[in-house]
CSV table of C-alpha atoms in Angstrom, one decimal:
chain,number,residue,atom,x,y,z
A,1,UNK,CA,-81.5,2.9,-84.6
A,2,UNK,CA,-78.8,0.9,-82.7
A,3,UNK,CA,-76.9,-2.5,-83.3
A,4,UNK,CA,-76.9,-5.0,-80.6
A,5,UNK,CA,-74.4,-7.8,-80.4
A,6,UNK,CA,-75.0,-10.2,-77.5
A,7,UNK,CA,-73.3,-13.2,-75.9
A,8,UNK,CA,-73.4,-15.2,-72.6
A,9,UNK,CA,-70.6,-16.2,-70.3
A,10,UNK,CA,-70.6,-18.2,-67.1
A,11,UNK,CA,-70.0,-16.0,-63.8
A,12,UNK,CA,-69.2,-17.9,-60.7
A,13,UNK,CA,-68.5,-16.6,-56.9
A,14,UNK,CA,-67.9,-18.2,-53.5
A,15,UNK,CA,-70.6,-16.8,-50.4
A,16,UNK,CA,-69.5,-16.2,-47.3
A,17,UNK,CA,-71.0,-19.8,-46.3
A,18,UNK,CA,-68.0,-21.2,-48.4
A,19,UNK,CA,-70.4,-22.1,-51.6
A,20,UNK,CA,-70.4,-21.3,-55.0
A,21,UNK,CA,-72.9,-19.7,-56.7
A,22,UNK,CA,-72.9,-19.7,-60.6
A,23,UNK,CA,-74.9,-18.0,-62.8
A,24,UNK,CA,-75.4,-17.2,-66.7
A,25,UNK,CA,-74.6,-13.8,-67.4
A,26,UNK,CA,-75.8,-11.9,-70.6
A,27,UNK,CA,-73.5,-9.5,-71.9
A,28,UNK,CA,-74.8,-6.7,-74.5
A,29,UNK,CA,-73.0,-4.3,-76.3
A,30,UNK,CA,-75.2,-1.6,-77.8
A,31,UNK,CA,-74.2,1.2,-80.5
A,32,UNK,CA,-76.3,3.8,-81.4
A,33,UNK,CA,-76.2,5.3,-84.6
A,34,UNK,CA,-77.5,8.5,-84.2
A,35,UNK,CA,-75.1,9.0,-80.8
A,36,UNK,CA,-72.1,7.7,-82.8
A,37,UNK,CA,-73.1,10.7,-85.9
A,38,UNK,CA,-73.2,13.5,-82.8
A,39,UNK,CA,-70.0,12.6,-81.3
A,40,UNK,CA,-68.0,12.0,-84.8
A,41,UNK,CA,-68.9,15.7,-84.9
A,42,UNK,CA,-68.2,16.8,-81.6
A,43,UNK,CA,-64.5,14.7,-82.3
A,44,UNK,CA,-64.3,16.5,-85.7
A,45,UNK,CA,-64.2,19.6,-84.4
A,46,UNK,CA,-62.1,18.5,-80.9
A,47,UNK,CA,-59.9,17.6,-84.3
A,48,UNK,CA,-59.9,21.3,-85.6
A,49,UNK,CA,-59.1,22.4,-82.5
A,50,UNK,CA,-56.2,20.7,-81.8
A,51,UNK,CA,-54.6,21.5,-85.3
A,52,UNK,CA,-55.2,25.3,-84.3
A,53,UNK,CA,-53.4,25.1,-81.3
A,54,UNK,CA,-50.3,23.2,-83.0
A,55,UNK,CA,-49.9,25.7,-85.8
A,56,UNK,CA,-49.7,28.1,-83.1
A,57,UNK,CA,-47.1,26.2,-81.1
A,58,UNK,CA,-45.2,26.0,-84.8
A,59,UNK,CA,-44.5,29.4,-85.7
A,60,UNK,CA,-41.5,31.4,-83.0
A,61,UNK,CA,-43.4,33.0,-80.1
A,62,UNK,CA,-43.9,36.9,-80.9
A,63,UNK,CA,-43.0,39.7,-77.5
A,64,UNK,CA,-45.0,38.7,-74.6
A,65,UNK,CA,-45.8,34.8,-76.0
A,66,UNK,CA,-44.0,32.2,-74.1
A,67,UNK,CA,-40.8,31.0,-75.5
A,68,UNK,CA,-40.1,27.0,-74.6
A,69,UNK,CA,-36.5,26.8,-73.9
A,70,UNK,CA,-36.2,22.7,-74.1
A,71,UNK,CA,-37.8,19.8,-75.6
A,72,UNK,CA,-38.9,18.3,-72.5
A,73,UNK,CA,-41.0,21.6,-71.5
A,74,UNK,CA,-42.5,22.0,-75.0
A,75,UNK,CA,-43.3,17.7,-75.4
A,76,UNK,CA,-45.1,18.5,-72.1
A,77,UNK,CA,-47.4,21.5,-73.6
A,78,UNK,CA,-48.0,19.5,-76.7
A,79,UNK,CA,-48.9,16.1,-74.6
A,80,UNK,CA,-51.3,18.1,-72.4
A,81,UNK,CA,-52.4,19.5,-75.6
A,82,UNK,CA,-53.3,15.9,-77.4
A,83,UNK,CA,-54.8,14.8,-73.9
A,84,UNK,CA,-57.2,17.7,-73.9
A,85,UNK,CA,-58.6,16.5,-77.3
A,86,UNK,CA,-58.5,12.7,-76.8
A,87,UNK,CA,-55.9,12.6,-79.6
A,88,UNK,CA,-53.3,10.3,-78.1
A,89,UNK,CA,-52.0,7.8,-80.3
A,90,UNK,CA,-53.5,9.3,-83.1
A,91,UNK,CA,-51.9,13.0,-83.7
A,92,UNK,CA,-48.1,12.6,-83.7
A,93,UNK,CA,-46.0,15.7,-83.2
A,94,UNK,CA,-42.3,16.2,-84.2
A,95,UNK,CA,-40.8,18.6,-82.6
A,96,UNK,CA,-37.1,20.8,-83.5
A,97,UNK,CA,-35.0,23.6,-82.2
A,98,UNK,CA,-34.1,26.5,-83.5
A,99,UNK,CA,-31.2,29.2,-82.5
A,100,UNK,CA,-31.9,32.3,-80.9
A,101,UNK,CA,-30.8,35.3,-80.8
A,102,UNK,CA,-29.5,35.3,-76.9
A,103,UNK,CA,-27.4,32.4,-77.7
A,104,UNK,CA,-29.8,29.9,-76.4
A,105,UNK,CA,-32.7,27.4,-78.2
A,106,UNK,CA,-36.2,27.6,-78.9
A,107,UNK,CA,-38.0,25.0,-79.4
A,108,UNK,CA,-41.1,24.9,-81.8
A,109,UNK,CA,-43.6,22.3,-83.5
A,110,UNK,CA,-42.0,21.1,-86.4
A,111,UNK,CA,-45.0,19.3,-88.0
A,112,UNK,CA,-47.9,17.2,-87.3
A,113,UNK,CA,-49.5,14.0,-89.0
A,114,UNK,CA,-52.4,12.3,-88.3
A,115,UNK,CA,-52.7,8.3,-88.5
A,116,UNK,CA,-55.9,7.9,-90.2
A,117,UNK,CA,-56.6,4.3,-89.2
A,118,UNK,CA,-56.3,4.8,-86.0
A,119,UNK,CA,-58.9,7.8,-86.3
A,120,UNK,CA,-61.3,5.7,-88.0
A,121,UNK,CA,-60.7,2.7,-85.9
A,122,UNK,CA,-62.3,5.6,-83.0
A,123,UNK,CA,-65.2,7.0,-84.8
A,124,UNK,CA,-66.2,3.0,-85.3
A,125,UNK,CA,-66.0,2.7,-81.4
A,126,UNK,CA,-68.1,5.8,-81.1
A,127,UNK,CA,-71.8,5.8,-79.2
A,128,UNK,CA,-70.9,1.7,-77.7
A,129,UNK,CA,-72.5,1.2,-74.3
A,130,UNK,CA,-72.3,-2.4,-72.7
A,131,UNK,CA,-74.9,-3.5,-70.2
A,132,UNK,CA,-74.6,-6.9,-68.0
A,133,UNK,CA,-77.8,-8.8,-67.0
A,134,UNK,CA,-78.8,-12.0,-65.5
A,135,UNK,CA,-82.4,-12.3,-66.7
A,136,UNK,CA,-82.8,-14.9,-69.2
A,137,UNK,CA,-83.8,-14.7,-72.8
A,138,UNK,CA,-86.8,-16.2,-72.6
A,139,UNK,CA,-88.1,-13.0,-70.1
A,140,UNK,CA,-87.0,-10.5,-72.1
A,141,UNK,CA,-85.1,-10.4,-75.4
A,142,UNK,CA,-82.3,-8.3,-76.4
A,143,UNK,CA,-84.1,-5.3,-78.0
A,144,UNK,CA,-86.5,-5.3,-74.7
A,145,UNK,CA,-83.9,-5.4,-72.0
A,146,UNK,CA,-81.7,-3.0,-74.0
A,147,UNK,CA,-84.8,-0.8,-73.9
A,148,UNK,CA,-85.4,-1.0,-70.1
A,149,UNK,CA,-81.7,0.0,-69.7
A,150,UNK,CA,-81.9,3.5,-71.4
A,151,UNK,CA,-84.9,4.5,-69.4
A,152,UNK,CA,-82.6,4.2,-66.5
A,153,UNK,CA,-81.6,7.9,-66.3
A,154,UNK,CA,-85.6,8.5,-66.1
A,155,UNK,CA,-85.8,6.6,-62.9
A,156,UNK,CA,-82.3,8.2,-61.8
A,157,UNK,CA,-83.7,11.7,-62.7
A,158,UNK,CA,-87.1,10.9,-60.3
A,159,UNK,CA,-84.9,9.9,-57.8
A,160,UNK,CA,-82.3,13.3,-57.6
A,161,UNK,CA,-85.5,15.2,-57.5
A,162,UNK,CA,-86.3,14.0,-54.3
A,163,UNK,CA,-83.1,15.8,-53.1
A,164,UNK,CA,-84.4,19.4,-55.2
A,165,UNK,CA,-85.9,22.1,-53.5
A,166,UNK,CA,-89.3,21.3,-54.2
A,167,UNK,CA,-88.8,18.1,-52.1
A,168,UNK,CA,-85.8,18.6,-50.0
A,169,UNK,CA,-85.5,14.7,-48.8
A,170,UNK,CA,-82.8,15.0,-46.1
A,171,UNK,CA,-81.8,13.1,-42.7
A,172,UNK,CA,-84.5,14.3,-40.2
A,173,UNK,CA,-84.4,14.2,-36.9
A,174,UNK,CA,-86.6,12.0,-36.0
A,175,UNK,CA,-86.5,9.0,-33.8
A,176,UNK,CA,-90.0,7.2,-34.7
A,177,UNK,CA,-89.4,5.0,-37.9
A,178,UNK,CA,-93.2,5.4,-38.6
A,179,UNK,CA,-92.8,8.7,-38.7
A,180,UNK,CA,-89.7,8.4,-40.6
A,181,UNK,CA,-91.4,6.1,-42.7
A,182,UNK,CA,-94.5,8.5,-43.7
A,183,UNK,CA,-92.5,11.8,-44.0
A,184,UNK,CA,-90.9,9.5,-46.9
A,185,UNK,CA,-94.3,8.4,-48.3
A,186,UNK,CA,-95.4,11.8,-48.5
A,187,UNK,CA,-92.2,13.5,-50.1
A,188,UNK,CA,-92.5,9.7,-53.0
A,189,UNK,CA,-96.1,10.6,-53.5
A,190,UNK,CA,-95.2,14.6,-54.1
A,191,UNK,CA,-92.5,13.0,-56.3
A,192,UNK,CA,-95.2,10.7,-58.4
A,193,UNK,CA,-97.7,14.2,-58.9
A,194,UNK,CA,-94.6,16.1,-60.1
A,195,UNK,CA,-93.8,13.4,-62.9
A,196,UNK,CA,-97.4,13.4,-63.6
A,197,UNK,CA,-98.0,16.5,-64.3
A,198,UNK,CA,-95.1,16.6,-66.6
A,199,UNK,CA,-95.9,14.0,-68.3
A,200,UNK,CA,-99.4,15.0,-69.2
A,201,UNK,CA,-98.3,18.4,-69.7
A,202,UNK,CA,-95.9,17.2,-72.6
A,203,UNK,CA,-99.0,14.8,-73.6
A,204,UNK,CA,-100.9,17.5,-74.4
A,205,UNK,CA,-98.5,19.1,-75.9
A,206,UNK,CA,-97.7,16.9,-78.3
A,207,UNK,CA,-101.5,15.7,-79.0
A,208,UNK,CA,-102.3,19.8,-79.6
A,209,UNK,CA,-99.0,19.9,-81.6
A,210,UNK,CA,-98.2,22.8,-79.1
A,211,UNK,CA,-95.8,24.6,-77.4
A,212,UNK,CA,-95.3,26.6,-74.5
A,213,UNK,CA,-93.3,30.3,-73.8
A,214,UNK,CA,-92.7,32.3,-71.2
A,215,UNK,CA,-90.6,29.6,-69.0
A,216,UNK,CA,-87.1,30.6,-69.3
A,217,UNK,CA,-86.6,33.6,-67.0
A,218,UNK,CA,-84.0,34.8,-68.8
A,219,UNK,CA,-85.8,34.3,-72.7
A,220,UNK,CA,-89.3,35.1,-71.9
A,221,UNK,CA,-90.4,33.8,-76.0
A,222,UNK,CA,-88.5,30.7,-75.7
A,223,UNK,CA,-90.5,27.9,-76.8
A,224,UNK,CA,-90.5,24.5,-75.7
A,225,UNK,CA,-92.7,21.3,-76.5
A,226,UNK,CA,-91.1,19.2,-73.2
A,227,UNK,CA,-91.3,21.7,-70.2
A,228,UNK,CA,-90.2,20.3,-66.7
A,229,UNK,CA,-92.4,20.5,-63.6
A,230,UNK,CA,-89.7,23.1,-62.2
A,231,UNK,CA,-90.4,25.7,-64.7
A,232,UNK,CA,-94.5,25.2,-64.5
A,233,UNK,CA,-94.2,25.9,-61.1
A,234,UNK,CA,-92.0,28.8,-61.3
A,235,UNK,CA,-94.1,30.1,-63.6
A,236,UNK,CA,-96.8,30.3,-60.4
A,237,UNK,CA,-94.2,31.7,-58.8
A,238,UNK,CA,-95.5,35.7,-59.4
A,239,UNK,CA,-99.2,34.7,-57.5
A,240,UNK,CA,-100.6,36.7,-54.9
A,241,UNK,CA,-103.4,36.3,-52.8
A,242,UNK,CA,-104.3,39.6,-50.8
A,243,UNK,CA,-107.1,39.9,-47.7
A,244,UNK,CA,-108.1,43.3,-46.3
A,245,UNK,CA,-109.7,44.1,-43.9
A,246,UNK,CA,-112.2,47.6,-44.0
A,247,UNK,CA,-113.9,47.3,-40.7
A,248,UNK,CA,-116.4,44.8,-40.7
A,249,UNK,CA,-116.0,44.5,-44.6
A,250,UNK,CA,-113.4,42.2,-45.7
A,251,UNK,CA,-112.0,42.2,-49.6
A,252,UNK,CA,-110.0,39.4,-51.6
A,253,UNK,CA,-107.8,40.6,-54.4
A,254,UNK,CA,-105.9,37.9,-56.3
A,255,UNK,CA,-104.0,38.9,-59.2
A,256,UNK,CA,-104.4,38.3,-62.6
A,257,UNK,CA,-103.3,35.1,-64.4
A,258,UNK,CA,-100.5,35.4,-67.3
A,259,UNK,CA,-101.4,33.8,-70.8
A,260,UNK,CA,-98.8,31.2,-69.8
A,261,UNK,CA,-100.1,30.6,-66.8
A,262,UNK,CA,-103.9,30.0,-68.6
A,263,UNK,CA,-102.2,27.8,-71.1
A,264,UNK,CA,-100.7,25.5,-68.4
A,265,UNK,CA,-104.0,25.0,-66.9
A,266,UNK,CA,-105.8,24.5,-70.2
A,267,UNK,CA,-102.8,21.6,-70.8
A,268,UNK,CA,-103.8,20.3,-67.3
A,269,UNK,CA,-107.9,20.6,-67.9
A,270,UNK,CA,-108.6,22.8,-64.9
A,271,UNK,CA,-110.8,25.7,-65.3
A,272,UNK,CA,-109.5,29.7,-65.0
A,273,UNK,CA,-111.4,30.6,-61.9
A,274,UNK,CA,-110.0,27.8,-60.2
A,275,UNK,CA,-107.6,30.7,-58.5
A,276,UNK,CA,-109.7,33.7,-59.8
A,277,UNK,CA,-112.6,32.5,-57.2
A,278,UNK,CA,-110.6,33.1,-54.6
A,279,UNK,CA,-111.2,37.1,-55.0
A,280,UNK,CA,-114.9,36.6,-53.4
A,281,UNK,CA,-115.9,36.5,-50.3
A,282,UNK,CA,-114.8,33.0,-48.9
A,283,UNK,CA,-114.9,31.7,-45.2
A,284,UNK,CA,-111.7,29.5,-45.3
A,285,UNK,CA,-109.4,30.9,-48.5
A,286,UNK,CA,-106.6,29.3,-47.5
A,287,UNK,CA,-108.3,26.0,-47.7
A,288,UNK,CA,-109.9,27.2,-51.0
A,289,UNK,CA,-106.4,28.0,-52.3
A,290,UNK,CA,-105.1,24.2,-51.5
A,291,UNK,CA,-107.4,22.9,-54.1
């Protein structure tokens, strides 16, 4: 659930030919609901925080605490302090001396008061986004081009997994562009397999009402209902595919699938033996083992 308010404003700019090209530009300013609830919390508590470490700064520094000798050294502490949280402007601070026993000052947090308007007035700005667009109205409404924008960080996702180490995109030295340009086809279509197997993985998983454990290295009954490809193949990762060789008799061991590893290929449709097989007698395993 989000709110959507919406307007459009002339944009105009000189080319390098010395015309001007104008444009109608649509300018949408979003606010989730459910974003702004999460991060009233997450400020809440930021909130609770910051009253902690001020009630500390207000009572005299015990032996081995840091005693602030001047107002300017303490209004620094407390300023970093209010930065930290995002409380400027709205968490003042008064500040007072007091004599010590060496003849000199100490300097302490006197009280604190928070202006309530001016916290409310930044919960209501809470969870705003604002996106900029030339396509006209007629092409896609408000609701629709607001929805094409939040699956951005899908696309930006696909793209940085190109650069993980299942993919490992990178300058290559190469000097052929069709060569340059095919090494890149075939890294975009290992990209396109990855997405989608994880998305029929999740698929099925939701259809079956389902989910899946033994992912997590480090929490081997974690569950999850939205694995990533990363973790399905990791969980490959233990495989082993052994030939030996007695004389003129050759054996095959492969070892044994995990349950995890049978549910992940019961989520993709493809049968047990599919790797099992490959313990029999086979002229060309390695080719077997590609399927």
């Amino acid at each position: 659930m989000a709110s959507i308010y919406s307007w459009v404003r002339p944009q105009t700019v000189s080319r390098t030919d010395g015309e001007a090209f104008s444009w109608q530009e649509r300018v949408l300013v979003t606010q989730s609901l459910a974003l702004q609830a999460g991060m009233t919390t997450k400020r809440e508590g930021q909130r609770q925080q910051a009253y902690v470490a001020l009630d500390k700064l207000s009572r005299p520094p015990k032996q081995g605490q840091k005693r602030y000798r001047s107002q300017e050294e303490l209004q620094n502490e407390v300023d970093k302090l209010l930065g930290k949280y995002h409380l400027q402007g709205i968490v003042s601070v008064r500040l007072t001396g007091q004599p010590h026993s060496d003849g000199g000052q100490r300097w302490i947090v006197q009280d604190y008061q928070c202006d309530e308007a001016a916290w409310k007035n930044m919960l209501s700005r809470l969870g705003s986004c604002c996106y900029v667009s030339n396509v006209p109205t007629d092409l896609y409404c408000d609701p629709q081009l607001v929805l094409l924008y939040r699956q951005q960080p899908y696309l930006e996702r696909g793209i940085s997994r190109l650069k993980s180490r299942y993919l490992h995109i990178r300058p290559v030295f190469l000097r052929d562009e069709q060569r340059i340009a095919g090494l890149t086809w075939l890294l975009i279509l290992a990209l396109r397999v990855m997405v989608l197997l994880e998305f029929r993985v999740r698929r099925q998983l939701a259809q079956r009402q389902e989910s899946i454990w033994g992912l997590n290295p480090a929490s081997k009954t974690q569950t999850t209902d939205r694995p990533t490809t990363d973790r399905l193949l990791k969980a490959f990762g233990n495989i082993t595919f052994t030939i030996v060789n007695l004389g003129a008799e050759v054996h095959y061991h492969i070892s044994e699938l995990t349950p995890t590893q049978k549910h992940i290929l019961s989520l993709l449709d493809l049968p047990e033996d599919i790797y099992l097989r490959l313990a029999h007698s086979q002229p060309k395993p390695l080719f077997n083992l590609r399927e």
